Tab-separated table of C-alpha atoms in Angstrom:
chain	number	residue	atom	x	y	z
A	1	MET	CA	-99.924	111.733	-80.024
A	2	PHE	CA	-97.421	111.980	-82.879
A	3	VAL	CA	-94.325	109.967	-82.123
A	4	MET	CA	-91.078	111.225	-83.273
A	5	ARG	CA	-88.930	108.426	-84.501
A	6	GLY	CA	-85.311	108.190	-85.180
A	7	ALA	CA	-83.475	105.914	-87.682
A	8	ARG	CA	-83.382	102.404	-86.203
A	9	SER	CA	-80.081	100.519	-87.217
A	10	ALA	CA	-78.319	97.538	-85.468
A	11	SER	CA	-74.485	96.227	-85.939
A	12	THR	CA	-72.822	93.379	-84.440
A	13	VAL	CA	-69.536	93.298	-82.847
A	14	ARG	CA	-67.093	90.525	-81.574
A	15	ARG	CA	-63.810	90.633	-79.582
A	16	ASN	CA	-62.880	94.038	-81.251
A	17	PRO	CA	-63.140	97.170	-79.248
A	18	GLY	CA	-62.029	99.452	-82.054
A	19	ARG	CA	-64.738	97.883	-84.222
A	20	ALA	CA	-67.286	98.111	-81.394
A	21	ALA	CA	-66.457	101.952	-81.284
A	22	GLY	CA	-66.855	102.614	-84.751
A	23	ALA	CA	-70.026	100.614	-84.771
A	24	LEU	CA	-71.412	102.393	-82.103
A	25	ILE	CA	-70.516	105.914	-83.347
A	26	ALA	CA	-72.044	105.033	-86.684
A	27	ILE	CA	-75.259	103.922	-84.937
A	28	ALA	CA	-75.549	107.397	-83.303
A	29	ALA	CA	-74.764	109.266	-86.446
A	30	LEU	CA	-77.390	107.313	-88.117
A	31	VAL	CA	-80.055	108.453	-85.696
A	32	PRO	CA	-80.774	111.865	-87.279
A	33	ALA	CA	-82.057	114.592	-84.738
A	34	ALA	CA	-83.921	116.486	-87.354
A	35	SER	CA	-86.079	113.353	-87.560
A	36	CYS	CA	-87.604	114.373	-84.156
A	37	THR	CA	-89.364	117.507	-85.984
A	38	SER	CA	-92.277	115.799	-87.389
A	39	GLY	CA	-94.644	116.684	-84.531
A	40	SER	CA	-95.372	117.184	-80.873
A	41	THR	CA	-98.290	117.240	-78.464
A	42	ASP	CA	-100.003	118.150	-75.430
A	43	SER	CA	-102.798	115.470	-75.501
A	44	GLY	CA	-106.310	116.281	-74.521
A	45	GLY	CA	-105.928	120.079	-74.852
A	46	ALA	CA	-104.402	120.122	-71.396
A	47	ASN	CA	-102.045	122.945	-72.518
A	48	ALA	CA	-104.674	124.843	-74.695
A	49	GLN	CA	-104.870	127.769	-72.505
A	50	ALA	CA	-100.975	128.187	-72.110
A	51	LYS	CA	-99.455	131.551	-73.327
A	52	GLY	CA	-95.833	132.349	-74.427
A	53	PRO	CA	-93.259	130.692	-76.670
A	54	VAL	CA	-93.357	126.954	-76.789
A	55	ILE	CA	-91.157	125.087	-74.902
A	56	ARG	CA	-90.568	121.519	-76.291
A	57	ILE	CA	-89.218	118.634	-74.066
A	58	ALA	CA	-87.924	115.714	-75.870
A	59	ALA	CA	-88.505	112.367	-74.066
A	60	GLY	CA	-88.514	108.695	-74.692
A	61	VAL	CA	-91.608	106.304	-74.577
A	62	ASP	CA	-91.696	104.216	-71.440
A	63	PRO	CA	-93.087	104.607	-67.732
A	64	SER	CA	-90.015	106.125	-66.347
A	65	TYR	CA	-91.110	109.423	-67.948
A	66	ALA	CA	-94.329	109.232	-66.021
A	67	PRO	CA	-93.761	112.652	-64.339
A	68	LEU	CA	-93.750	114.368	-67.802
A	69	TYR	CA	-96.838	112.478	-68.991
A	70	LEU	CA	-98.726	113.473	-65.596
A	71	ALA	CA	-97.701	117.005	-65.905
A	72	VAL	CA	-99.260	117.343	-69.486
A	73	GLN	CA	-102.165	115.250	-68.716
A	74	ARG	CA	-103.362	117.345	-65.673
A	75	GLY	CA	-102.172	120.629	-67.367
A	76	MET	CA	-99.738	121.499	-64.513
A	77	PHE	CA	-97.310	123.103	-67.046
A	78	ALA	CA	-100.065	125.298	-68.122
A	79	LYS	CA	-100.956	126.229	-64.829
A	80	ALA	CA	-97.411	127.238	-64.119
A	81	GLY	CA	-97.863	129.641	-66.902
A	82	LEU	CA	-95.685	127.391	-69.513
A	83	ASN	CA	-96.490	126.668	-72.821
A	84	VAL	CA	-95.148	123.112	-72.877
A	85	GLN	CA	-94.971	120.375	-75.609
A	86	LEU	CA	-93.730	116.966	-75.386
A	87	VAL	CA	-91.749	115.482	-78.157
A	88	GLN	CA	-91.797	111.862	-77.977
A	89	THR	CA	-88.587	110.080	-79.237
A	90	GLU	CA	-87.395	106.453	-79.723
A	91	GLY	CA	-85.192	106.707	-76.740
A	92	GLY	CA	-81.418	106.416	-76.491
A	93	PRO	CA	-79.531	109.419	-77.720
A	94	THR	CA	-82.580	110.933	-79.553
A	95	ALA	CA	-83.981	113.098	-77.033
A	96	SER	CA	-80.833	114.976	-76.393
A	97	GLN	CA	-79.927	115.084	-80.189
A	98	ALA	CA	-83.457	116.978	-80.434
A	99	VAL	CA	-81.835	119.610	-78.144
A	100	ILE	CA	-78.650	119.662	-80.204
A	101	ALA	CA	-80.599	120.084	-83.424
A	102	GLY	CA	-82.679	122.852	-81.851
A	103	THR	CA	-86.020	120.996	-82.121
A	104	ALA	CA	-86.308	120.764	-78.439
A	105	GLN	CA	-85.232	123.155	-75.766
A	106	ILE	CA	-85.111	120.359	-72.913
A	107	ALA	CA	-84.477	116.683	-73.018
A	108	ALA	CA	-84.834	113.840	-70.523
A	109	ASN	CA	-81.809	111.307	-70.967
A	110	ALA	CA	-80.038	108.983	-68.610
A	111	ASP	CA	-76.347	110.106	-67.513
A	112	SER	CA	-74.602	107.684	-69.707
A	113	THR	CA	-76.303	108.681	-72.772
A	114	ALA	CA	-76.012	112.418	-72.243
A	115	LEU	CA	-72.233	112.104	-71.306
A	116	SER	CA	-71.502	110.455	-74.637
A	117	LEU	CA	-73.283	113.057	-76.470
A	118	MET	CA	-71.541	115.886	-74.268
A	119	ALA	CA	-68.100	114.679	-75.156
A	120	ASN	CA	-68.762	115.854	-78.812
A	121	ASN	CA	-71.107	118.762	-78.134
A	122	ALA	CA	-70.131	121.674	-76.011
A	123	ASN	CA	-73.571	123.146	-76.070
A	124	LEU	CA	-75.509	120.589	-73.603
A	125	ARG	CA	-75.900	121.087	-70.169
A	126	ALA	CA	-77.276	118.749	-67.302
A	127	LEU	CA	-79.628	120.968	-65.001
A	128	GLY	CA	-80.401	118.246	-62.363
A	129	VAL	CA	-81.748	114.696	-61.614
A	130	PHE	CA	-85.756	114.028	-61.763
A	131	GLN	CA	-85.277	110.247	-60.993
A	132	SER	CA	-83.140	107.441	-60.337
A	133	SER	CA	-83.117	103.360	-59.829
A	134	ASP	CA	-81.019	100.434	-59.644
A	135	ARG	CA	-84.107	98.170	-60.184
A	136	TYR	CA	-85.787	99.427	-63.281
A	137	LEU	CA	-83.412	97.913	-65.714
A	138	LYS	CA	-83.916	94.169	-65.827
A	139	VAL	CA	-81.920	91.208	-67.215
A	140	VAL	CA	-83.984	89.304	-69.597
A	141	LEU	CA	-82.567	85.644	-70.976
A	142	ARG	CA	-84.425	83.867	-73.430
A	143	LYS	CA	-85.861	80.216	-73.050
A	144	GLY	CA	-83.250	77.600	-72.503
A	145	ILE	CA	-80.580	80.095	-70.993
A	146	ASP	CA	-80.683	79.569	-67.361
A	147	GLY	CA	-77.772	81.723	-66.381
A	148	PRO	CA	-74.918	84.122	-67.649
A	149	LYS	CA	-72.348	81.225	-68.133
A	150	GLN	CA	-74.573	79.927	-71.035
A	151	VAL	CA	-74.826	83.319	-72.773
A	152	LYS	CA	-73.043	83.611	-76.226
A	153	THR	CA	-74.731	86.862	-77.776
A	154	MET	CA	-76.068	89.708	-75.945
A	155	GLY	CA	-78.192	92.619	-77.235
A	156	SER	CA	-77.646	96.051	-76.094
A	157	ILE	CA	-78.710	99.495	-76.610
A	158	GLN	CA	-76.511	102.573	-76.384
A	159	GLY	CA	-75.331	104.003	-73.356
A	160	ILE	CA	-76.646	102.603	-70.142
A	161	GLY	CA	-77.423	99.345	-71.950
A	162	LEU	CA	-73.829	98.831	-73.076
A	163	TYR	CA	-72.445	99.844	-69.550
A	164	ALA	CA	-74.775	97.739	-67.637
A	165	THR	CA	-74.324	94.818	-70.295
A	166	HIS	CA	-70.467	94.957	-69.409
A	167	ALA	CA	-70.960	95.152	-65.800
A	168	TYR	CA	-73.249	92.130	-65.845
A	169	LEU	CA	-70.765	89.997	-67.864
A	170	LYS	CA	-67.769	91.174	-65.757
A	171	HIS	CA	-69.584	90.475	-62.291
A	172	ASN	CA	-70.411	86.938	-63.752
A	173	GLY	CA	-66.715	86.489	-64.555
A	174	ILE	CA	-67.243	86.643	-68.262
A	175	ASP	CA	-64.934	88.660	-70.488
A	176	PRO	CA	-67.027	91.084	-72.581
A	177	GLY	CA	-64.673	90.733	-75.420
A	178	SER	CA	-65.755	87.135	-75.800
A	179	ILE	CA	-69.509	87.624	-76.068
A	180	LYS	CA	-71.078	88.846	-79.377
A	181	ILE	CA	-72.946	92.057	-78.775
A	182	VAL	CA	-75.636	93.120	-80.831
A	183	LYS	CA	-76.485	96.748	-80.920
A	184	GLY	CA	-79.797	98.138	-81.610
A	185	SER	CA	-82.661	100.085	-80.579
A	186	PRO	CA	-85.163	98.953	-77.477
A	187	PRO	CA	-87.893	97.794	-79.573
A	188	ASP	CA	-85.352	95.467	-81.398
A	189	MET	CA	-84.535	93.475	-78.499
A	190	PRO	CA	-87.625	91.308	-77.740
A	191	GLY	CA	-87.890	90.305	-81.407
A	192	LEU	CA	-84.331	89.219	-81.525
A	193	LEU	CA	-84.655	87.236	-78.363
A	194	GLY	CA	-87.610	85.549	-79.463
A	195	ARG	CA	-85.976	84.528	-82.588
A	196	GLY	CA	-83.142	83.219	-80.935
A	197	SER	CA	-80.801	85.765	-82.452
A	198	ILE	CA	-79.464	86.938	-78.906
A	199	ASP	CA	-79.505	85.145	-75.576
A	200	GLY	CA	-80.324	87.901	-73.490
A	201	TYR	CA	-80.597	91.848	-73.056
A	202	ILE	CA	-81.004	94.521	-70.266
A	203	LEU	CA	-83.638	96.871	-70.736
A	204	PHE	CA	-86.398	98.922	-69.067
A	205	GLU	CA	-90.294	98.442	-69.513
A	206	PRO	CA	-91.980	97.805	-71.520
A	207	TRP	CA	-89.171	96.051	-73.476
A	208	ALA	CA	-88.324	93.676	-70.385
A	209	ALA	CA	-91.905	92.424	-70.122
A	210	ASN	CA	-92.185	92.279	-74.055
A	211	GLY	CA	-89.062	89.969	-73.818
A	212	VAL	CA	-91.130	87.633	-71.483
A	213	LYS	CA	-93.972	87.650	-74.006
A	214	GLU	CA	-91.515	86.201	-76.416
A	215	GLY	CA	-90.724	83.505	-74.079
A	216	GLY	CA	-87.885	84.933	-72.044
A	217	HIS	CA	-87.616	85.207	-68.375
A	218	ILE	CA	-86.426	87.982	-65.950
A	219	ALA	CA	-82.949	86.857	-64.568
A	220	GLY	CA	-82.152	89.830	-62.201
A	221	ARG	CA	-82.044	93.810	-62.099
A	222	ILE	CA	-78.964	96.180	-62.619
A	223	GLY	CA	-78.506	96.604	-58.861
A	224	ASP	CA	-77.657	93.069	-58.508
A	225	PHE	CA	-74.334	93.799	-60.034
A	226	GLY	CA	-73.724	97.421	-58.803
A	227	VAL	CA	-75.228	99.457	-61.600
A	228	GLY	CA	-77.754	102.157	-61.307
A	229	TYR	CA	-78.598	105.259	-63.328
A	230	VAL	CA	-80.086	108.672	-62.893
A	231	GLN	CA	-82.336	110.710	-65.371
A	232	TRP	CA	-81.315	114.119	-65.998
A	233	LEU	CA	-83.080	117.026	-67.460
A	234	LEU	CA	-80.868	118.915	-69.998
A	235	ALA	CA	-80.857	122.133	-72.120
A	236	GLY	CA	-78.713	123.651	-74.530
A	237	GLN	CA	-76.508	126.421	-73.121
A	238	LYS	CA	-77.463	128.862	-75.861
A	239	TRP	CA	-81.087	128.563	-74.955
A	240	LEU	CA	-80.499	128.178	-71.438
A	241	SER	CA	-78.412	131.479	-71.164
A	242	GLY	CA	-81.520	133.562	-71.756
A	243	HIS	CA	-84.085	131.075	-70.014
A	244	ASN	CA	-82.586	130.081	-66.778
A	245	GLU	CA	-85.874	131.060	-65.110
A	246	VAL	CA	-88.187	129.536	-67.157
A	247	ALA	CA	-86.243	126.287	-67.244
A	248	GLY	CA	-86.392	126.435	-63.374
A	249	LYS	CA	-90.111	126.830	-63.735
A	250	VAL	CA	-90.319	123.532	-65.707
A	251	PHE	CA	-88.266	121.767	-63.399
A	252	LYS	CA	-90.185	122.892	-60.669
A	253	VAL	CA	-93.382	121.468	-62.193
A	254	VAL	CA	-91.414	118.015	-62.987
A	255	ALA	CA	-90.463	118.049	-59.185
A	256	GLN	CA	-94.082	118.340	-58.235
A	257	ALA	CA	-95.293	115.405	-60.604
A	258	ASP	CA	-92.272	113.387	-59.168
A	259	ARG	CA	-94.095	113.624	-55.909
A	260	ILE	CA	-97.594	112.805	-57.269
A	261	VAL	CA	-96.149	109.706	-59.152
A	262	THR	CA	-94.629	108.373	-56.121
A	263	SER	CA	-97.938	108.830	-54.005
A	264	ASP	CA	-100.286	107.707	-56.724
A	265	PRO	CA	-98.748	105.227	-59.171
A	266	LYS	CA	-102.230	104.374	-60.582
A	267	ALA	CA	-102.886	108.064	-61.757
A	268	ALA	CA	-99.499	107.852	-63.123
A	269	GLY	CA	-100.002	104.789	-65.011
A	270	GLU	CA	-103.236	106.152	-66.298
A	271	ALA	CA	-101.642	109.458	-67.481
A	272	THR	CA	-98.851	107.150	-69.205
A	273	GLN	CA	-101.606	105.127	-70.962
A	274	GLN	CA	-103.177	108.236	-72.223
A	275	GLN	CA	-100.105	109.975	-73.342
A	276	VAL	CA	-97.923	107.023	-74.896
A	277	LYS	CA	-100.742	104.147	-75.171
A	278	LEU	CA	-98.898	101.662	-72.944
A	279	PRO	CA	-101.179	99.682	-70.558
A	280	ALA	CA	-101.991	101.469	-67.283
A	281	ASP	CA	-101.366	98.521	-65.261
A	282	THR	CA	-98.035	97.573	-66.765
A	283	ALA	CA	-96.843	101.181	-66.466
A	284	ALA	CA	-98.018	101.326	-62.882
A	285	GLN	CA	-96.481	97.975	-61.680
A	286	GLY	CA	-92.893	99.295	-62.953
A	287	LEU	CA	-93.128	102.590	-61.227
A	288	PRO	CA	-92.254	101.432	-57.687
A	289	ASP	CA	-88.847	100.282	-59.032
A	290	ILE	CA	-88.024	103.832	-59.871
A	291	ASN	CA	-87.102	106.767	-57.209
A	292	PHE	CA	-89.056	109.747	-58.522
A	293	ALA	CA	-87.203	112.488	-56.761
A	294	ALA	CA	-85.928	115.900	-58.265
A	295	ARG	CA	-82.683	117.132	-56.825
A	296	GLY	CA	-79.470	119.034	-57.705
A	297	PHE	CA	-76.289	117.257	-58.325
A	298	THR	CA	-74.057	115.717	-55.235
A	299	GLY	CA	-70.544	114.757	-55.026
A	300	ALA	CA	-71.717	111.168	-55.714
A	301	ASP	CA	-73.349	112.302	-59.006
A	302	TYR	CA	-69.910	113.697	-60.302
A	303	ALA	CA	-68.054	110.514	-59.120
A	304	SER	CA	-70.493	108.024	-60.830
A	305	ALA	CA	-70.132	110.630	-64.086
A	306	GLY	CA	-66.382	110.137	-64.051
A	307	LYS	CA	-66.668	106.368	-63.902
A	308	LEU	CA	-68.989	106.363	-66.811
A	309	LEU	CA	-66.594	108.686	-68.805
A	310	ASP	CA	-63.755	106.282	-67.989
A	311	PHE	CA	-65.969	103.403	-69.560
A	312	LEU	CA	-66.734	105.440	-72.669
A	313	LEU	CA	-63.014	106.452	-73.060
A	314	ALA	CA	-62.078	102.745	-72.496
A	315	GLN	CA	-64.383	101.656	-75.078
A	316	LYS	CA	-63.248	104.335	-77.633
A	317	LEU	CA	-66.893	105.538	-77.765
A	318	ILE	CA	-65.901	109.189	-77.048
A	319	LYS	CA	-62.497	110.890	-77.886
A	320	THR	CA	-62.384	113.618	-75.456
A	321	ARG	CA	-63.619	113.962	-71.831
A	322	PRO	CA	-65.992	116.709	-71.223
A	323	ASP	CA	-65.373	118.823	-67.991
A	324	LEU	CA	-68.013	117.634	-65.569
A	325	GLU	CA	-67.966	121.039	-63.664
A	326	THR	CA	-69.073	122.714	-67.008
A	327	VAL	CA	-71.525	120.239	-68.501
A	328	MET	CA	-73.396	119.335	-65.060
A	329	ILE	CA	-74.070	122.725	-63.693
A	330	ARG	CA	-73.151	122.623	-60.028
A	331	GLY	CA	-75.839	124.704	-57.913
A	332	TRP	CA	-78.166	125.266	-60.947
A	333	TYR	CA	-81.217	123.284	-59.425
A	334	GLU	CA	-80.936	124.976	-55.904
A	335	ARG	CA	-80.833	128.387	-57.349
A	336	TYR	CA	-83.674	128.091	-59.982
A	337	VAL	CA	-85.769	125.297	-58.619
A	338	GLY	CA	-85.221	125.424	-54.972
């Protein structure tokens, strides 16, 4: 499999929300969506008999994307008459940036990440939810740090990582402005922890487990302090306007794969291993922490998205508030997926 990598960068912020905003925006700008064009794959020839225009789905590389890996591995898209290729990205905003750049038609991204991009790009549309969790992201603290009161420096990725970091600190009576926050990509964090450059971070697998390998320990999950996330499938409105039926077929396959992942995590782990070279047992162990269920948007989703936008605006990470009724298409899933 070819892995599409965005530029990796990190910056450090202390006690200055304005500088924090500028640093995060700079990081987003430094991750070139065009870099996601270096290749794509449908491993093992599972898609070899598919016909029609190629539909590229951009997604990160971790077990939470197991339904996509499984669907490709088993040729489920091809059986539905879809010529789908997965575009692997580093994670964070790079999946949706591939859609913005036109190098992918559909992306899988967490709600917080997608909303931060939607504020600056009127073309992105969220179609529905394909998984959610309040357990998959874990708090990892380095050796010698026994609890949040000892934390002086936290690592954080963009989007859900920063939101969860602030929630974790506030939950434990700590002003986030008093903590040094080091921004970077998921692969950066275990090494920073192992070197003692940060005291902790909040991330998903395999980066949580990799932090443990660097001498850290798991100190909680995001649900412990009232945080959860949902993963959306997104598309660009320009493409979607002429391809709603096709996008619905793609989502229907993902919904079917969701059910298989839930009933057979071992098979999902093996598909993850085949597609992105993560150990099958590691992938399978993390899957029960995720609710793999596809659905349309509910009132709770709009309320949660509103809170995320409040946070992004307060942190000056976005300048304008996208209209949720426009960017989260109410009723689309029910109409095109069923």
